[in-house]
């Protein structure tokens, strides 16, 4: 692996780790308004990254071959990505930070904190795959994907991973878990990203012809996370409803769009 590739694969993990380290710098649990703002920002980044770094390149790859039908790989891959995350959501026991209800198959042997980490792991899998497939496209040399563009995607995911790391580690500390253990659990939740990225690169090297489908697959998986988890967390319901999530969604979307267009 080249130095740039290794750095690119580790950047999102570093983002999660730095966010988890907030457990040492902040005394109290994140307020509801801050959590909504961070979730909205993360959602905006992921949506922009899915569009500019995954879906558009997927269609550009097959534009000359399929012409007006270039949307086919994007739609098919996107749908399969949604189905894949829906499958994980139903077979892996997990619990979101802001929820008192566990999801997936019932498992009384797992502690709430473990299921909270599993929820973030599910969230991180498509992000790792997205980074992996972007760098796989660069390595193939047969696409318009560039190292700079892949790095921008990696950086964008790292930016949204920073608040994610804080969102997982801070509540763990507030539940009485020590700072060190809360930090470690936050870091471990992000460790799945470089693993998923490397596995995706290895698999994609033998599946270069379907690379557009893989890019769209990653986009669909990321959209599932945004709609199923981040948007509900960002907007809230009833008395918890807030426009902060919407405002910060637009900020996150704009930041990622600017990075991708200006640097990618």
mmCIF file of C-alpha atoms in Angstrom:
data_model
loop_
_atom_site.group_PDB
_atom_site.id
_atom_site.type_symbol
_atom_site.label_atom_id
_atom_site.label_comp_id
_atom_site.label_asym_id
_atom_site.label_seq_id
_atom_site.Cartn_x
_atom_site.Cartn_y
_atom_site.Cartn_z
ATOM 1 C CA UNK A 1 0.000 0.000 0.000
ATOM 2 C CA UNK A 2 1.192 3.485 -0.815
ATOM 3 C CA UNK A 3 1.608 6.085 1.903
ATOM 4 C CA UNK A 4 -1.310 8.151 0.546
ATOM 5 C CA UNK A 5 -3.580 5.113 0.547
ATOM 6 C CA UNK A 6 -2.742 4.216 4.148
ATOM 7 C CA UNK A 7 -3.330 7.809 5.261
ATOM 8 C CA UNK A 8 -6.592 7.975 3.353
ATOM 9 C CA UNK A 9 -7.891 4.781 4.962
ATOM 10 C CA UNK A 10 -6.946 5.942 8.467
ATOM 11 C CA UNK A 11 -8.297 9.512 8.294
ATOM 12 C CA UNK A 12 -11.943 8.562 9.146
ATOM 13 C CA UNK A 13 -10.755 6.389 12.046
ATOM 14 C CA UNK A 14 -8.674 9.277 13.370
ATOM 15 C CA UNK A 15 -11.768 11.492 13.200
ATOM 16 C CA UNK A 16 -13.742 9.055 15.365
ATOM 17 C CA UNK A 17 -10.852 8.717 17.823
ATOM 18 C CA UNK A 18 -10.462 12.482 18.229
ATOM 19 C CA UNK A 19 -14.195 12.820 18.820
ATOM 20 C CA UNK A 20 -14.098 10.060 21.414
ATOM 21 C CA UNK A 21 -11.271 11.913 23.167
ATOM 22 C CA UNK A 22 -13.765 14.667 24.026
ATOM 23 C CA UNK A 23 -14.639 12.482 26.986
ATOM 24 C CA UNK A 24 -11.435 13.790 28.603
ATOM 25 C CA UNK A 25 -12.129 17.446 27.814
ATOM 26 C CA UNK A 26 -15.846 17.811 28.519
ATOM 27 C CA UNK A 27 -17.308 17.354 31.988
ATOM 28 C CA UNK A 28 -20.956 16.775 31.172
ATOM 29 C CA UNK A 29 -22.957 14.846 28.617
ATOM 30 C CA UNK A 30 -23.624 16.664 25.371
ATOM 31 C CA UNK A 31 -26.779 18.766 25.538
ATOM 32 C CA UNK A 32 -29.761 17.880 23.365
ATOM 33 C CA UNK A 33 -29.216 20.934 21.157
ATOM 34 C CA UNK A 34 -25.577 20.059 20.559
ATOM 35 C CA UNK A 35 -26.430 16.445 19.740
ATOM 36 C CA UNK A 36 -29.084 17.567 17.258
ATOM 37 C CA UNK A 37 -26.662 20.000 15.654
ATOM 38 C CA UNK A 38 -23.933 17.375 15.359
ATOM 39 C CA UNK A 39 -26.321 14.765 13.955
ATOM 40 C CA UNK A 40 -27.637 17.255 11.415
ATOM 41 C CA UNK A 41 -24.122 18.230 10.375
ATOM 42 C CA UNK A 42 -23.104 14.565 9.998
ATOM 43 C CA UNK A 43 -26.205 13.868 7.907
ATOM 44 C CA UNK A 44 -25.427 16.785 5.587
ATOM 45 C CA UNK A 45 -21.850 15.622 5.073
ATOM 46 C CA UNK A 46 -22.941 12.057 4.311
ATOM 47 C CA UNK A 47 -25.614 13.095 1.821
ATOM 48 C CA UNK A 48 -23.226 15.413 -0.055
ATOM 49 C CA UNK A 49 -20.483 12.768 -0.036
ATOM 50 C CA UNK A 50 -22.904 10.163 -1.380
ATOM 51 C CA UNK A 51 -23.964 12.405 -4.256
ATOM 52 C CA UNK A 52 -20.711 14.054 -5.348
ATOM 53 C CA UNK A 53 -18.187 11.358 -4.435
ATOM 54 C CA UNK A 54 -20.194 8.196 -5.152
ATOM 55 C CA UNK A 55 -23.357 8.500 -7.244
ATOM 56 C CA UNK A 56 -22.170 11.063 -9.796
ATOM 57 C CA UNK A 57 -18.825 9.243 -10.401
ATOM 58 C CA UNK A 58 -20.758 5.961 -10.737
ATOM 59 C CA UNK A 59 -22.880 7.430 -13.531
ATOM 60 C CA UNK A 60 -19.906 9.153 -15.171
ATOM 61 C CA UNK A 61 -18.081 5.805 -15.420
ATOM 62 C CA UNK A 62 -20.763 4.291 -17.643
ATOM 63 C CA UNK A 63 -21.900 7.434 -19.426
ATOM 64 C CA UNK A 64 -20.148 6.610 -22.699
ATOM 65 C CA UNK A 65 -21.368 3.006 -22.718
ATOM 66 C CA UNK A 66 -24.945 3.480 -21.544
ATOM 67 C CA UNK A 67 -25.692 7.087 -22.457
ATOM 68 C CA UNK A 68 -29.119 8.071 -21.145
ATOM 69 C CA UNK A 69 -29.303 4.718 -19.334
ATOM 70 C CA UNK A 70 -26.271 5.553 -17.174
ATOM 71 C CA UNK A 71 -28.606 5.767 -14.202
ATOM 72 C CA UNK A 72 -29.087 1.979 -14.134
ATOM 73 C CA UNK A 73 -25.932 1.040 -12.142
ATOM 74 C CA UNK A 74 -26.591 3.952 -9.778
ATOM 75 C CA UNK A 75 -30.181 2.925 -9.074
ATOM 76 C CA UNK A 76 -29.436 -0.799 -8.780
ATOM 77 C CA UNK A 77 -26.398 -0.334 -6.534
ATOM 78 C CA UNK A 78 -28.221 2.264 -4.434
ATOM 79 C CA UNK A 79 -31.145 -0.113 -3.863
ATOM 80 C CA UNK A 80 -28.876 -3.018 -2.919
ATOM 81 C CA UNK A 81 -27.029 -0.770 -0.453
ATOM 82 C CA UNK A 82 -30.320 0.140 1.220
ATOM 83 C CA UNK A 83 -31.331 -3.529 1.411
ATOM 84 C CA UNK A 84 -27.941 -4.506 2.858
ATOM 85 C CA UNK A 85 -28.179 -1.980 5.708
ATOM 86 C CA UNK A 86 -31.809 -2.931 6.283
ATOM 87 C CA UNK A 87 -30.614 -6.524 6.655
ATOM 88 C CA UNK A 88 -27.889 -5.550 9.155
ATOM 89 C CA UNK A 89 -30.366 -3.398 11.066
ATOM 90 C CA UNK A 90 -32.607 -6.426 11.544
ATOM 91 C CA UNK A 91 -30.030 -9.113 12.364
ATOM 92 C CA UNK A 92 -27.630 -7.202 14.653
ATOM 93 C CA UNK A 93 -28.920 -6.326 18.143
ATOM 94 C CA UNK A 94 -28.259 -2.637 18.777
ATOM 95 C CA UNK A 95 -29.601 0.463 20.482
ATOM 96 C CA UNK A 96 -29.259 4.085 19.457
ATOM 97 C CA UNK A 97 -27.914 6.624 21.918
ATOM 98 C CA UNK A 98 -31.134 8.618 22.160
ATOM 99 C CA UNK A 99 -33.424 5.589 22.426
ATOM 100 C CA UNK A 100 -34.524 3.366 25.298
ATOM 101 C CA UNK A 101 -35.668 0.612 22.933
ATOM 102 C CA UNK A 102 -33.308 -2.018 21.516
ATOM 103 C CA UNK A 103 -33.548 -2.939 17.839
ATOM 104 C CA UNK A 104 -32.783 -6.138 15.963
ATOM 105 C CA UNK A 105 -33.099 -9.624 17.497
ATOM 106 C CA UNK A 106 -33.677 -9.684 21.241
ATOM 107 C CA UNK A 107 -30.531 -10.459 23.222
ATOM 108 C CA UNK A 108 -30.752 -10.098 26.994
ATOM 109 C CA UNK A 109 -27.079 -10.990 27.462
ATOM 110 C CA UNK A 110 -25.838 -7.785 25.847
ATOM 111 C CA UNK A 111 -25.519 -4.644 27.950
ATOM 112 C CA UNK A 112 -27.007 -1.379 26.763
ATOM 113 C CA UNK A 113 -23.559 0.126 26.311
ATOM 114 C CA UNK A 114 -22.514 -2.756 24.050
ATOM 115 C CA UNK A 115 -25.617 -2.351 21.918
ATOM 116 C CA UNK A 116 -24.957 1.383 21.655
ATOM 117 C CA UNK A 117 -21.503 0.657 20.263
ATOM 118 C CA UNK A 118 -22.974 -1.932 17.863
ATOM 119 C CA UNK A 119 -25.371 0.728 16.558
ATOM 120 C CA UNK A 120 -22.406 2.941 15.663
ATOM 121 C CA UNK A 121 -20.553 -0.022 14.140
ATOM 122 C CA UNK A 122 -23.490 -0.622 11.779
ATOM 123 C CA UNK A 123 -23.344 3.086 10.959
ATOM 124 C CA UNK A 124 -19.617 2.946 10.237
ATOM 125 C CA UNK A 125 -19.594 -0.075 7.917
ATOM 126 C CA UNK A 126 -20.971 1.768 4.862
ATOM 127 C CA UNK A 127 -18.628 4.684 5.518
ATOM 128 C CA UNK A 128 -15.628 2.356 5.464
ATOM 129 C CA UNK A 129 -16.947 0.718 2.299
ATOM 130 C CA UNK A 130 -17.431 4.113 0.670
ATOM 131 C CA UNK A 131 -13.809 5.082 1.338
ATOM 132 C CA UNK A 132 -12.595 1.663 0.204
ATOM 133 C CA UNK A 133 -14.465 1.695 -3.089
ATOM 134 C CA UNK A 134 -13.324 5.263 -3.844
ATOM 135 C CA UNK A 135 -9.667 4.319 -3.409
ATOM 136 C CA UNK A 136 -10.280 1.092 -5.347
ATOM 137 C CA UNK A 137 -11.438 3.224 -8.258
ATOM 138 C CA UNK A 138 -8.248 5.264 -8.052
ATOM 139 C CA UNK A 139 -6.083 2.146 -7.937
ATOM 140 C CA UNK A 140 -7.828 0.623 -10.949
ATOM 141 C CA UNK A 141 -6.738 3.541 -13.139
ATOM 142 C CA UNK A 142 -9.777 2.968 -15.353
ATOM 143 C CA UNK A 143 -12.023 5.622 -13.810
ATOM 144 C CA UNK A 144 -12.186 9.375 -13.454
ATOM 145 C CA UNK A 145 -11.746 9.031 -9.695
ATOM 146 C CA UNK A 146 -8.618 10.789 -8.452
ATOM 147 C CA UNK A 147 -6.522 10.411 -5.339
ATOM 148 C CA UNK A 148 -7.511 13.960 -4.369
ATOM 149 C CA UNK A 149 -11.194 13.094 -4.761
ATOM 150 C CA UNK A 150 -10.832 9.944 -2.654
ATOM 151 C CA UNK A 151 -8.973 11.944 -0.009
ATOM 152 C CA UNK A 152 -11.770 14.524 0.069
ATOM 153 C CA UNK A 153 -14.330 11.756 0.665
ATOM 154 C CA UNK A 154 -12.147 10.341 3.439
ATOM 155 C CA UNK A 155 -11.753 13.780 5.006
ATOM 156 C CA UNK A 156 -15.488 14.461 4.767
ATOM 157 C CA UNK A 157 -16.316 11.228 6.564
ATOM 158 C CA UNK A 158 -13.671 12.045 9.194
ATOM 159 C CA UNK A 159 -15.318 15.428 9.772
ATOM 160 C CA UNK A 160 -18.674 13.806 10.480
ATOM 161 C CA UNK A 161 -16.977 11.046 12.504
ATOM 162 C CA UNK A 162 -15.625 13.594 14.973
ATOM 163 C CA UNK A 163 -19.032 14.475 16.460
ATOM 164 C CA UNK A 164 -20.027 10.830 16.138
ATOM 165 C CA UNK A 165 -17.139 9.806 18.383
ATOM 166 C CA UNK A 166 -18.219 12.354 20.980
ATOM 167 C CA UNK A 167 -21.863 11.279 20.717
ATOM 168 C CA UNK A 168 -20.929 7.688 21.595
ATOM 169 C CA UNK A 169 -18.264 8.293 24.272
ATOM 170 C CA UNK A 170 -19.938 11.100 26.239
ATOM 171 C CA UNK A 171 -23.188 9.218 26.986
ATOM 172 C CA UNK A 172 -21.166 6.177 28.043
ATOM 173 C CA UNK A 173 -19.333 8.309 30.604
ATOM 174 C CA UNK A 174 -22.604 9.800 31.832
ATOM 175 C CA UNK A 175 -23.835 6.260 32.547
ATOM 176 C CA UNK A 176 -21.017 5.732 35.026
ATOM 177 C CA UNK A 177 -18.448 4.118 32.760
ATOM 178 C CA UNK A 178 -14.883 5.343 33.293
ATOM 179 C CA UNK A 179 -13.339 7.882 30.924
ATOM 180 C CA UNK A 180 -10.724 5.443 29.626
ATOM 181 C CA UNK A 181 -13.244 2.707 28.868
ATOM 182 C CA UNK A 182 -15.661 5.193 27.278
ATOM 183 C CA UNK A 183 -12.844 6.466 25.072
ATOM 184 C CA UNK A 184 -11.767 2.946 24.090
ATOM 185 C CA UNK A 185 -15.316 1.907 23.232
ATOM 186 C CA UNK A 186 -15.713 5.019 21.101
ATOM 187 C CA UNK A 187 -12.455 4.283 19.300
ATOM 188 C CA UNK A 188 -13.375 0.627 18.757
ATOM 189 C CA UNK A 189 -16.684 1.642 17.206
ATOM 190 C CA UNK A 190 -14.690 3.432 14.502
ATOM 191 C CA UNK A 191 -12.124 0.659 13.997
ATOM 192 C CA UNK A 192 -14.536 -1.124 11.684
ATOM 193 C CA UNK A 193 -14.102 1.623 9.071
ATOM 194 C CA UNK A 194 -10.493 0.920 7.954
ATOM 195 C CA UNK A 195 -11.242 -2.815 8.134
ATOM 196 C CA UNK A 196 -14.306 -2.426 5.899
ATOM 197 C CA UNK A 197 -12.314 -0.158 3.579
ATOM 198 C CA UNK A 198 -9.456 -2.657 3.142
ATOM 199 C CA UNK A 199 -11.848 -5.566 2.569
ATOM 200 C CA UNK A 200 -13.734 -3.521 -0.023
ATOM 201 C CA UNK A 201 -10.512 -2.668 -1.854
ATOM 202 C CA UNK A 202 -9.449 -6.320 -1.901
ATOM 203 C CA UNK A 203 -12.825 -7.478 -3.206
ATOM 204 C CA UNK A 204 -13.218 -4.669 -5.709
ATOM 205 C CA UNK A 205 -9.889 -5.521 -7.358
ATOM 206 C CA UNK A 206 -11.544 -8.662 -8.737
ATOM 207 C CA UNK A 207 -14.809 -6.835 -9.455
ATOM 208 C CA UNK A 208 -13.603 -3.748 -11.329
ATOM 209 C CA UNK A 209 -16.316 -4.155 -14.017
ATOM 210 C CA UNK A 210 -19.009 -3.570 -11.412
ATOM 211 C CA UNK A 211 -17.246 -0.656 -9.706
ATOM 212 C CA UNK A 212 -20.095 1.751 -10.565
ATOM 213 C CA UNK A 213 -22.468 -0.570 -8.747
ATOM 214 C CA UNK A 214 -20.150 -0.688 -5.730
ATOM 215 C CA UNK A 215 -19.954 3.107 -5.561
ATOM 216 C CA UNK A 216 -23.756 3.338 -5.675
ATOM 217 C CA UNK A 217 -24.040 0.519 -3.145
ATOM 218 C CA UNK A 218 -21.967 2.536 -0.672
ATOM 219 C CA UNK A 219 -24.126 5.598 -1.354
ATOM 220 C CA UNK A 220 -27.317 3.656 -0.690
ATOM 221 C CA UNK A 221 -25.946 2.265 2.559
ATOM 222 C CA UNK A 222 -24.948 5.751 3.721
ATOM 223 C CA UNK A 223 -28.354 7.174 2.809
ATOM 224 C CA UNK A 224 -29.994 4.456 4.897
ATOM 225 C CA UNK A 225 -28.002 5.562 7.930
ATOM 226 C CA UNK A 226 -28.925 9.202 7.317
ATOM 227 C CA UNK A 227 -32.663 8.585 6.976
ATOM 228 C CA UNK A 228 -33.010 5.855 9.601
ATOM 229 C CA UNK A 229 -30.777 7.319 12.292
ATOM 230 C CA UNK A 230 -29.256 10.762 11.800
ATOM 231 C CA UNK A 231 -32.271 12.743 10.600
ATOM 232 C CA UNK A 232 -34.549 11.503 13.440
ATOM 233 C CA UNK A 233 -31.778 12.360 15.915
ATOM 234 C CA UNK A 234 -31.317 15.778 14.342
ATOM 235 C CA UNK A 235 -34.950 16.851 14.241
ATOM 236 C CA UNK A 236 -36.529 15.142 17.259
ATOM 237 C CA UNK A 237 -40.230 14.905 17.954
ATOM 238 C CA UNK A 238 -42.834 16.825 19.949
ATOM 239 C CA UNK A 239 -41.259 19.103 22.543
ATOM 240 C CA UNK A 240 -37.824 17.920 21.446
ATOM 241 C CA UNK A 241 -38.389 19.168 17.905
ATOM 242 C CA UNK A 242 -35.737 21.626 16.796
ATOM 243 C CA UNK A 243 -34.686 23.439 13.633
ATOM 244 C CA UNK A 244 -31.032 23.231 14.649
ATOM 245 C CA UNK A 245 -30.666 19.866 12.937
ATOM 246 C CA UNK A 246 -31.942 21.308 9.656
ATOM 247 C CA UNK A 247 -29.639 24.306 9.869
ATOM 248 C CA UNK A 248 -26.576 22.196 10.595
ATOM 249 C CA UNK A 249 -27.580 19.688 7.908
ATOM 250 C CA UNK A 250 -27.295 22.515 5.372
ATOM 251 C CA UNK A 251 -23.924 23.522 6.836
ATOM 252 C CA UNK A 252 -22.556 19.976 6.648
ATOM 253 C CA UNK A 253 -23.902 19.515 3.114
ATOM 254 C CA UNK A 254 -22.356 22.812 1.980
ATOM 255 C CA UNK A 255 -18.978 22.076 3.571
ATOM 256 C CA UNK A 256 -18.723 18.668 1.905
ATOM 257 C CA UNK A 257 -19.948 20.007 -1.442
ATOM 258 C CA UNK A 258 -17.351 22.786 -1.377
ATOM 259 C CA UNK A 259 -14.546 20.364 -0.457
ATOM 260 C CA UNK A 260 -15.504 17.911 -3.186
ATOM 261 C CA UNK A 261 -15.923 20.448 -5.972
ATOM 262 C CA UNK A 262 -12.965 22.645 -4.997
ATOM 263 C CA UNK A 263 -10.463 19.918 -4.129
ATOM 264 C CA UNK A 264 -11.768 16.764 -5.804
#
